mmCIF file with all atom_site columns, C-alpha atoms in Angstrom:
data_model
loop_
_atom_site.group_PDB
_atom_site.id
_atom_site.type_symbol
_atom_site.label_atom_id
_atom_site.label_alt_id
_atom_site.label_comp_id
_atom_site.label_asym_id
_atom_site.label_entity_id
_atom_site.label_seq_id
_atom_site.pdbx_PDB_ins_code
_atom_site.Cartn_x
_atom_site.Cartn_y
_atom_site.Cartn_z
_atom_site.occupancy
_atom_site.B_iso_or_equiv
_atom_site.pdbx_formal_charge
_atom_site.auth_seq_id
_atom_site.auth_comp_id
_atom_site.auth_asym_id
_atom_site.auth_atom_id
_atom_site.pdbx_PDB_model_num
ATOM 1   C CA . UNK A 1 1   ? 1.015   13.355  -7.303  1.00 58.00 ? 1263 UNK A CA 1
ATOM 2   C CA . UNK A 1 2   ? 3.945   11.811  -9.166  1.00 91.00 ? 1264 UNK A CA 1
ATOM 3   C CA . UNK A 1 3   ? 5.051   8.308   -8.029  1.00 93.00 ? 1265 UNK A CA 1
ATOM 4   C CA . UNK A 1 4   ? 8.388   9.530   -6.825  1.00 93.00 ? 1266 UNK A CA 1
ATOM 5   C CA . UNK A 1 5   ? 6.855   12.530  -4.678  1.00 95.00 ? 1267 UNK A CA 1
ATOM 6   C CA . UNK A 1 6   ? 3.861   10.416  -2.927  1.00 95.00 ? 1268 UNK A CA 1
ATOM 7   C CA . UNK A 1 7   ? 7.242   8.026   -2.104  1.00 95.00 ? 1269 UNK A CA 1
ATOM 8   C CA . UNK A 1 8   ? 9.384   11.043  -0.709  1.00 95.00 ? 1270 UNK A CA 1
ATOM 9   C CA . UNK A 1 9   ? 5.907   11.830  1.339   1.00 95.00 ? 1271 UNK A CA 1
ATOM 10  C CA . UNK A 1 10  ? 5.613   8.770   2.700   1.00 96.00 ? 1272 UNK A CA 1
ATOM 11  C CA . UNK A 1 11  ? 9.239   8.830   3.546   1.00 96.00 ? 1273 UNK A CA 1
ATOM 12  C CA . UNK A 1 12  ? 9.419   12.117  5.700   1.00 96.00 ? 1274 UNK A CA 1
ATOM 13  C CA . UNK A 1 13  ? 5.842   11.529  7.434   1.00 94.00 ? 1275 UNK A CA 1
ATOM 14  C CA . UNK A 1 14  ? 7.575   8.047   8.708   1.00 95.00 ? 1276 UNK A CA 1
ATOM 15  C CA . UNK A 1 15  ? 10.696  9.911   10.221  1.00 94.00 ? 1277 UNK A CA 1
ATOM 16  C CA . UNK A 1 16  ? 7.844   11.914  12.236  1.00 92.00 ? 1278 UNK A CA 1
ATOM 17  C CA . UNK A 1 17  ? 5.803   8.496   13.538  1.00 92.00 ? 1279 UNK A CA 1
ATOM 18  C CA . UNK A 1 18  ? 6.989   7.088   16.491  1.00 91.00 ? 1280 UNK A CA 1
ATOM 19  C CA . UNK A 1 19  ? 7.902   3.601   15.922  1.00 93.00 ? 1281 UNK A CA 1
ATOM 20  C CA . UNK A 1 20  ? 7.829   4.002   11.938  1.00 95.00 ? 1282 UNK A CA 1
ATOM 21  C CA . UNK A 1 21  ? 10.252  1.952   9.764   1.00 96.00 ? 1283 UNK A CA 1
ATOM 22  C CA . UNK A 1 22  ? 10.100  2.695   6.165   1.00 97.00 ? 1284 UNK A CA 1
ATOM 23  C CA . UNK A 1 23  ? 11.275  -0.068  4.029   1.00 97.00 ? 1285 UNK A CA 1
ATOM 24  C CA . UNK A 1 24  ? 12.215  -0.798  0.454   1.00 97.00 ? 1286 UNK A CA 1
ATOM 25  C CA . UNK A 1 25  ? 11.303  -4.055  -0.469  1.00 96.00 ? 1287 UNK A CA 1
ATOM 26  C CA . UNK A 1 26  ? 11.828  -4.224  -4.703  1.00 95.00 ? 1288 UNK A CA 1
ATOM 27  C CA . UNK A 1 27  ? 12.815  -2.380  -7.351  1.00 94.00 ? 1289 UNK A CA 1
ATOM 28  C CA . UNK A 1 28  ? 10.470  -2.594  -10.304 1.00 92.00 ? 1290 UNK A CA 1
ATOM 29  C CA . UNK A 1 29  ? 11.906  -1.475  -13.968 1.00 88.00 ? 1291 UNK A CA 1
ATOM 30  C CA . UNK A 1 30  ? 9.603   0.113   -16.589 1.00 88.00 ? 1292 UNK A CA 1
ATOM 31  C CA . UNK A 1 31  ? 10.803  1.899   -19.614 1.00 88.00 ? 1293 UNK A CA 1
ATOM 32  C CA . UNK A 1 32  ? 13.980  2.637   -18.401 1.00 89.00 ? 1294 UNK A CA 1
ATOM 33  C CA . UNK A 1 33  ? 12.626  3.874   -15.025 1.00 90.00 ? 1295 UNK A CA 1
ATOM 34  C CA . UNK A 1 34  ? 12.966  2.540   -11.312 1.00 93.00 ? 1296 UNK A CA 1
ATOM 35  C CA . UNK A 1 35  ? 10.254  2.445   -8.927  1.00 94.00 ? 1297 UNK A CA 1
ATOM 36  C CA . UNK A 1 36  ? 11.168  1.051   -5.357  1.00 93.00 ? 1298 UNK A CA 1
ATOM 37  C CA . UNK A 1 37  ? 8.263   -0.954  -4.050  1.00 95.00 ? 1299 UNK A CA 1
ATOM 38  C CA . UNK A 1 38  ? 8.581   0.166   -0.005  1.00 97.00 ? 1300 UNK A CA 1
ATOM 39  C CA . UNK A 1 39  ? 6.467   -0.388  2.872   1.00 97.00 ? 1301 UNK A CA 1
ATOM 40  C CA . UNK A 1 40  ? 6.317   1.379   6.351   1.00 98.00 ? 1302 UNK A CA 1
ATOM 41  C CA . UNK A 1 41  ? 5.778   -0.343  9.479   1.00 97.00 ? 1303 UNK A CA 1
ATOM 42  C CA . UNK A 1 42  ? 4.885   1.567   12.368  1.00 96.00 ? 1304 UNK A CA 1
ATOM 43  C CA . UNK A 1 43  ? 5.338   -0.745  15.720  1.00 94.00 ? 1305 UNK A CA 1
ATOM 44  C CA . UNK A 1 44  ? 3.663   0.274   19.140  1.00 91.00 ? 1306 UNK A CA 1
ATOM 45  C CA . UNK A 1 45  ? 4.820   -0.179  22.813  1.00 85.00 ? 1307 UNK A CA 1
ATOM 46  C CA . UNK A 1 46  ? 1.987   -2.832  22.865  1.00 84.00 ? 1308 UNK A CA 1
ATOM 47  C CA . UNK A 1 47  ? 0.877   -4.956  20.121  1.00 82.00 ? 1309 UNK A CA 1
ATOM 48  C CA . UNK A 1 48  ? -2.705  -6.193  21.322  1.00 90.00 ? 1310 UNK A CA 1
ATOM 49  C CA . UNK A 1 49  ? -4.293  -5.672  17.325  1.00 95.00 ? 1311 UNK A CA 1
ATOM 50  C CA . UNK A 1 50  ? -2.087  -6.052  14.199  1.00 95.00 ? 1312 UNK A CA 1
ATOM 51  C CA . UNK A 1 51  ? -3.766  -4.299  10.714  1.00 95.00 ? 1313 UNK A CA 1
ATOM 52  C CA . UNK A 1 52  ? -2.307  -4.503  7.191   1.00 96.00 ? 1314 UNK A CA 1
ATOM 53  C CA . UNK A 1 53  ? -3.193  -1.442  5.005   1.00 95.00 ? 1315 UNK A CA 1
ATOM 54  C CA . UNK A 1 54  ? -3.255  -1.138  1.204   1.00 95.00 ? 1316 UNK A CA 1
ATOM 55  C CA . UNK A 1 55  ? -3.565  1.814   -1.092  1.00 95.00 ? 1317 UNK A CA 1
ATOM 56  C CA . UNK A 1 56  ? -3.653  2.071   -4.955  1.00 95.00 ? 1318 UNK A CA 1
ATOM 57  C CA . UNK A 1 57  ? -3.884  -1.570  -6.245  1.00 94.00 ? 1319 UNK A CA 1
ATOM 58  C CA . UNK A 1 58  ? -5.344  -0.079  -8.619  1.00 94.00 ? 1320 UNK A CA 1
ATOM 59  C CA . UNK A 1 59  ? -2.823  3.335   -10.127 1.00 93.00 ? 1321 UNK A CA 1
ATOM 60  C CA . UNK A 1 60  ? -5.673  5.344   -10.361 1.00 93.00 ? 1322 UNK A CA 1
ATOM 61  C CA . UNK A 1 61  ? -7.770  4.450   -6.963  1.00 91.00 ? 1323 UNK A CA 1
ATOM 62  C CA . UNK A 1 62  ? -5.166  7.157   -4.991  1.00 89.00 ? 1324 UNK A CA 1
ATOM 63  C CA . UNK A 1 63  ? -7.910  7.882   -1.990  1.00 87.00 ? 1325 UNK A CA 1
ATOM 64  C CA . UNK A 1 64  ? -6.724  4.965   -0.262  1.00 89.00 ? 1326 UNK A CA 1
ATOM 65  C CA . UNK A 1 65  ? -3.098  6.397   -0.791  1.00 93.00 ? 1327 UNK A CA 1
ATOM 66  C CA . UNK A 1 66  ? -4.021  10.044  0.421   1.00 92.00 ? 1328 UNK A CA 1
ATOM 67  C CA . UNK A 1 67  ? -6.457  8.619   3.041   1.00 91.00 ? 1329 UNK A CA 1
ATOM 68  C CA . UNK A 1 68  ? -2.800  7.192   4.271   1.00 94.00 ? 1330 UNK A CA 1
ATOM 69  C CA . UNK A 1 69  ? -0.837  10.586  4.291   1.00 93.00 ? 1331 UNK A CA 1
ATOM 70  C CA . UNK A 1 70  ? -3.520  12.095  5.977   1.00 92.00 ? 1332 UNK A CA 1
ATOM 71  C CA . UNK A 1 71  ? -3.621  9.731   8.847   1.00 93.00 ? 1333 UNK A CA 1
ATOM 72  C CA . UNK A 1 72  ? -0.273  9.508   8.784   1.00 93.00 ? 1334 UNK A CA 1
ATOM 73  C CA . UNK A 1 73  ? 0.437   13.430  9.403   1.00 92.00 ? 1335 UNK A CA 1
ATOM 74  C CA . UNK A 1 74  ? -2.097  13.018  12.688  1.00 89.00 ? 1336 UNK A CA 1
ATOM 75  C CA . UNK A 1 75  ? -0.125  11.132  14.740  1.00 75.00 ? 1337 UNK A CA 1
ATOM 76  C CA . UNK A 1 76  ? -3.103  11.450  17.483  1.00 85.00 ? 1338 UNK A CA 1
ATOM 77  C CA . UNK A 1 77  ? -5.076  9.068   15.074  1.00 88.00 ? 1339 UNK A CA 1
ATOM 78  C CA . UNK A 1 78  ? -2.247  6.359   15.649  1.00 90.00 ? 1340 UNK A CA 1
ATOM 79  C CA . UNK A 1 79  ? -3.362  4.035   18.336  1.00 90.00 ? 1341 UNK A CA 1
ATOM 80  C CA . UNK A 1 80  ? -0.385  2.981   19.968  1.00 88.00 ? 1342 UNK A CA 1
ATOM 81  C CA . UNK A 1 81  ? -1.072  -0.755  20.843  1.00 93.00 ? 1343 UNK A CA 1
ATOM 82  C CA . UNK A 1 82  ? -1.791  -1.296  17.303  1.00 94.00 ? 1344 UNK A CA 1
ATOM 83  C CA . UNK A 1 83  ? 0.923   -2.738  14.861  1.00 96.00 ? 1345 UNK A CA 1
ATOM 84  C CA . UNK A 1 84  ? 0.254   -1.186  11.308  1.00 96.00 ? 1346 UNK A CA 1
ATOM 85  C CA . UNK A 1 85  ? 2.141   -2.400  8.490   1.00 97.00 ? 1347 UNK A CA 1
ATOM 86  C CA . UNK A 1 86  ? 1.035   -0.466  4.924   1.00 97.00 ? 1348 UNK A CA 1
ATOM 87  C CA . UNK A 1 87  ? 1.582   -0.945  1.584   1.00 97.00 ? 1349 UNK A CA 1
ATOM 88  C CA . UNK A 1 88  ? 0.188   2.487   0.569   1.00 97.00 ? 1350 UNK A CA 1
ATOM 89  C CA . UNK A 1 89  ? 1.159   2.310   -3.701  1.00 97.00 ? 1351 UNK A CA 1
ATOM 90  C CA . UNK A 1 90  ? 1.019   -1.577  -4.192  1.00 96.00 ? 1352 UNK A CA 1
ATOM 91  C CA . UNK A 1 91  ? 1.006   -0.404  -8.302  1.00 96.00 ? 1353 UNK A CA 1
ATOM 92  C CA . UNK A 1 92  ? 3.706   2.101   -8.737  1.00 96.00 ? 1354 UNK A CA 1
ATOM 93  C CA . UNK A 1 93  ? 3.891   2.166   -12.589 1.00 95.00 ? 1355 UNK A CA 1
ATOM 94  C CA . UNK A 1 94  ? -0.305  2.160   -12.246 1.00 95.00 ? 1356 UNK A CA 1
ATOM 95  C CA . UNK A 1 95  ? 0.272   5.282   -10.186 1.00 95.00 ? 1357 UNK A CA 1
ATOM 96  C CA . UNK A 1 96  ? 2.734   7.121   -11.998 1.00 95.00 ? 1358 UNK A CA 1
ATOM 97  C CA . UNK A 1 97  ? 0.597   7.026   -15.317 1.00 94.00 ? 1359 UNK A CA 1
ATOM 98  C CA . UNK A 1 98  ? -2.480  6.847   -13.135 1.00 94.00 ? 1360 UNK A CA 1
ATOM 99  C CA . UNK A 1 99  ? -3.484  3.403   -15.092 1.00 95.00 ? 1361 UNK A CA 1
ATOM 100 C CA . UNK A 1 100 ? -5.810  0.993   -13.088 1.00 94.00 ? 1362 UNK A CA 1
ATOM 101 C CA . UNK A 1 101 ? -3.727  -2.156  -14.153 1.00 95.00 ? 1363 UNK A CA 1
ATOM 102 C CA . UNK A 1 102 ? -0.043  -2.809  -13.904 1.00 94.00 ? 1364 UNK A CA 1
ATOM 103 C CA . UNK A 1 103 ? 2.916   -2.232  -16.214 1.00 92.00 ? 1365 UNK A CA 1
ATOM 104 C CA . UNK A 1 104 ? 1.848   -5.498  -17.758 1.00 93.00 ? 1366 UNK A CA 1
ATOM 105 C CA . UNK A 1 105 ? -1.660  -4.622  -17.714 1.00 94.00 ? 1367 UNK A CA 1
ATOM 106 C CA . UNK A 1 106 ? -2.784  -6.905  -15.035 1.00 95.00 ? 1368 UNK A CA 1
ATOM 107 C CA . UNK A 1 107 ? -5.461  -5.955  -12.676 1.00 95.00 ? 1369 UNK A CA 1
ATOM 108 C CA . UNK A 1 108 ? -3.617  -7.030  -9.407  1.00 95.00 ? 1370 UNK A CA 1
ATOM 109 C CA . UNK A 1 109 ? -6.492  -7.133  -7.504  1.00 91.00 ? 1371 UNK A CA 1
ATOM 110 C CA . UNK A 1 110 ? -7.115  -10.332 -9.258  1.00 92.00 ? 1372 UNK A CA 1
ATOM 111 C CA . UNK A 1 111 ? -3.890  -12.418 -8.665  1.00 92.00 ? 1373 UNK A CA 1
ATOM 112 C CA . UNK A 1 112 ? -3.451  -12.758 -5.118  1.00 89.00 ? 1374 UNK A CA 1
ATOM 113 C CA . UNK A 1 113 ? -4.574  -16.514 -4.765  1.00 88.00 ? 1375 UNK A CA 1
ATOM 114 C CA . UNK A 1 114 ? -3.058  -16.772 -8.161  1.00 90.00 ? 1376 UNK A CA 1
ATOM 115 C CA . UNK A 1 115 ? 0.743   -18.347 -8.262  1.00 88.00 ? 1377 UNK A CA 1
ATOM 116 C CA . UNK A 1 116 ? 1.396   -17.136 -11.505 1.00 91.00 ? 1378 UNK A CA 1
ATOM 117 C CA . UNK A 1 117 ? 0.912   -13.570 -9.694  1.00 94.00 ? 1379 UNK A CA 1
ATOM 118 C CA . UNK A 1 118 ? 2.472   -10.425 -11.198 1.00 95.00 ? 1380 UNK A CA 1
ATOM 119 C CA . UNK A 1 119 ? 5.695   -8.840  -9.154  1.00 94.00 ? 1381 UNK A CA 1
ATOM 120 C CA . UNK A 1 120 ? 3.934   -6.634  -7.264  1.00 95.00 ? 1382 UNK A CA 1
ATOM 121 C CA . UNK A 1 121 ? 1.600   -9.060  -5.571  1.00 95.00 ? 1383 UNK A CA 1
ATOM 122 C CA . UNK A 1 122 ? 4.565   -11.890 -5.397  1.00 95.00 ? 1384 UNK A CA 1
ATOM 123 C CA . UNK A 1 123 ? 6.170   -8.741  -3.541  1.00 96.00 ? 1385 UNK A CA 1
ATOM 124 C CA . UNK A 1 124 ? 3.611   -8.266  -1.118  1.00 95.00 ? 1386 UNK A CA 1
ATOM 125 C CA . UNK A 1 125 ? 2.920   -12.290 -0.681  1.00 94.00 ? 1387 UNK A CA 1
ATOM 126 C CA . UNK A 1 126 ? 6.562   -13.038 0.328   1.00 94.00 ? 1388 UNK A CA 1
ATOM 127 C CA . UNK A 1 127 ? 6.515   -9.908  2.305   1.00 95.00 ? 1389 UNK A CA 1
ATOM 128 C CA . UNK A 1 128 ? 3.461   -11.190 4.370   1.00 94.00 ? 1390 UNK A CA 1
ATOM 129 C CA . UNK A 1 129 ? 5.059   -15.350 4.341   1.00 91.00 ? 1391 UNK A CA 1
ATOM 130 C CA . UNK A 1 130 ? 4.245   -16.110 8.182   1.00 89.00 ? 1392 UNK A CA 1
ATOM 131 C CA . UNK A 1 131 ? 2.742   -13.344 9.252   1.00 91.00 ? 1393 UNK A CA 1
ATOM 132 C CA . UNK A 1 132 ? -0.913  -13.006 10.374  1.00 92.00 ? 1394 UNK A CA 1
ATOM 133 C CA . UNK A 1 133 ? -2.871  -10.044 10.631  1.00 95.00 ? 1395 UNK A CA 1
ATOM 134 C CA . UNK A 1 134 ? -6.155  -9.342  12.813  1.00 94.00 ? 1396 UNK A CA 1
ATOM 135 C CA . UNK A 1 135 ? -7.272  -7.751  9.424   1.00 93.00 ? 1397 UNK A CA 1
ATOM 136 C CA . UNK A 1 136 ? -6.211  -6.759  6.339   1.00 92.00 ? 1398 UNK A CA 1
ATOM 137 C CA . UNK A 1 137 ? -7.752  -3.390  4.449   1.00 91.00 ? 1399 UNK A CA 1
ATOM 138 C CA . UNK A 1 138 ? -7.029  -2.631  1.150   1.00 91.00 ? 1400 UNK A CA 1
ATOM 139 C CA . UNK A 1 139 ? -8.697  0.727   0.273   1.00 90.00 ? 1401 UNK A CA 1
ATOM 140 C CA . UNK A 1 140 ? -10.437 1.471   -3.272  1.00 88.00 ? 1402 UNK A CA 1
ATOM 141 C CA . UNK A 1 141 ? -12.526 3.840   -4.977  1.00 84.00 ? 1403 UNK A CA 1
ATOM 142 C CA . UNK A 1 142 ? -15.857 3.657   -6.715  1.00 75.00 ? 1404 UNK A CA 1
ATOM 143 C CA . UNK A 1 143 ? -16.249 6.679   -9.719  1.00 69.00 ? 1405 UNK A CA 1
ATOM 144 C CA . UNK A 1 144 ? -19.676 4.971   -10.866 1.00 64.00 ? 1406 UNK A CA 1
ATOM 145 C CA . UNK A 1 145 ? -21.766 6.606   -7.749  1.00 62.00 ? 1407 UNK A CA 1
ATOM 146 C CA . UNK A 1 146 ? -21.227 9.453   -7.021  1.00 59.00 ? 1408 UNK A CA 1
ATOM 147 C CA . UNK A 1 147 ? -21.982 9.418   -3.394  1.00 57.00 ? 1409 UNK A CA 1
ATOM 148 C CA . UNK A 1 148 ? -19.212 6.728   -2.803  1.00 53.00 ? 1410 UNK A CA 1
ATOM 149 C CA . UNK A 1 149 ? -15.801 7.705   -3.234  1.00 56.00 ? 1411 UNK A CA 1
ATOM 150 C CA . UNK A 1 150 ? -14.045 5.119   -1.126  1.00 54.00 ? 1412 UNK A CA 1
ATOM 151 C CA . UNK A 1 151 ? -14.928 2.047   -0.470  1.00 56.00 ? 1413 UNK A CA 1
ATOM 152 C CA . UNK A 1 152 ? -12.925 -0.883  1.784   1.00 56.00 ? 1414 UNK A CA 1
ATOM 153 C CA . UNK A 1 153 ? -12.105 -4.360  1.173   1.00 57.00 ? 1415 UNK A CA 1
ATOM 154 C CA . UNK A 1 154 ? -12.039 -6.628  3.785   1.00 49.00 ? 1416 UNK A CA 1
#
């Protein structure tokens, strides 16, 4: 799935999700193409447990990203006194040409403490300024053994 598709995805499962915002946060330039770096927030009646939820750090780790549509389209797997925000493609150009690193071939797995960080992860930093999260998940995917597909950071 095509950057711009898994975004139009994203887009129309958040109209369905009571409580879902879906928000653009950058626009990120590569060879003459846009990507809008968005985020959806999805807000309950009661917020007793706030998560954070990453997919595809890594362009071609896209379980985390599908593992999101999927729970997404069951809303019955929503608990509704949890606060979700996700970031489900944190590497759009990674995605689109299904490359691990970034446009500018940084991992960005490795520049979050970093303050020379690349856009995407100043993106997500300024995003999060302030905030505090119960826990936050980024989702990745292991191709060396074959009996782990997915795997979850902490």
């Amino acid at each position: 799935m095509k950057y711009a598709n898994a975004r139009r995805a994203f887009l129309k499962l958040s109209r369905g999700v009571r409580g879902a915002e879906f928000i653009d946060l950058a626009t990120l330039g590569h060879n003459g193409n846009r990507y809008k770096f968005f985020r959806i927030d999805i807000k309950p009646k009661r917020k007793l447990v706030k998560l954070c939820l990453a997919g595809a750090i890594h362009g071609n780790e896209i379980a985390g990203q599908r593992g999101l549509l999927r729970w997404m389209a069951s809303p019955d797997a929503i608990n509704e006194e949890t606060f979700y925000r996700l970031y489900p493609i944190v590497n759009p150009v990674g995605f689109q040409f299904w490359k691990r690193n970034n446009m500018k071939g940084f991992d960005l797995n490795r520049f979050f403490f970093d303050r020379n960080a690349p856009t995407e992860v100043k993106v997500i930093k300024n995003d999060l300024k302030y905030r505090w999260f119960d826990a936050f998940i980024s989702f990745h995917e292991n191709w060396a053994d074959e009996n782990e597909d997915l795997y979850i950071c902490l």
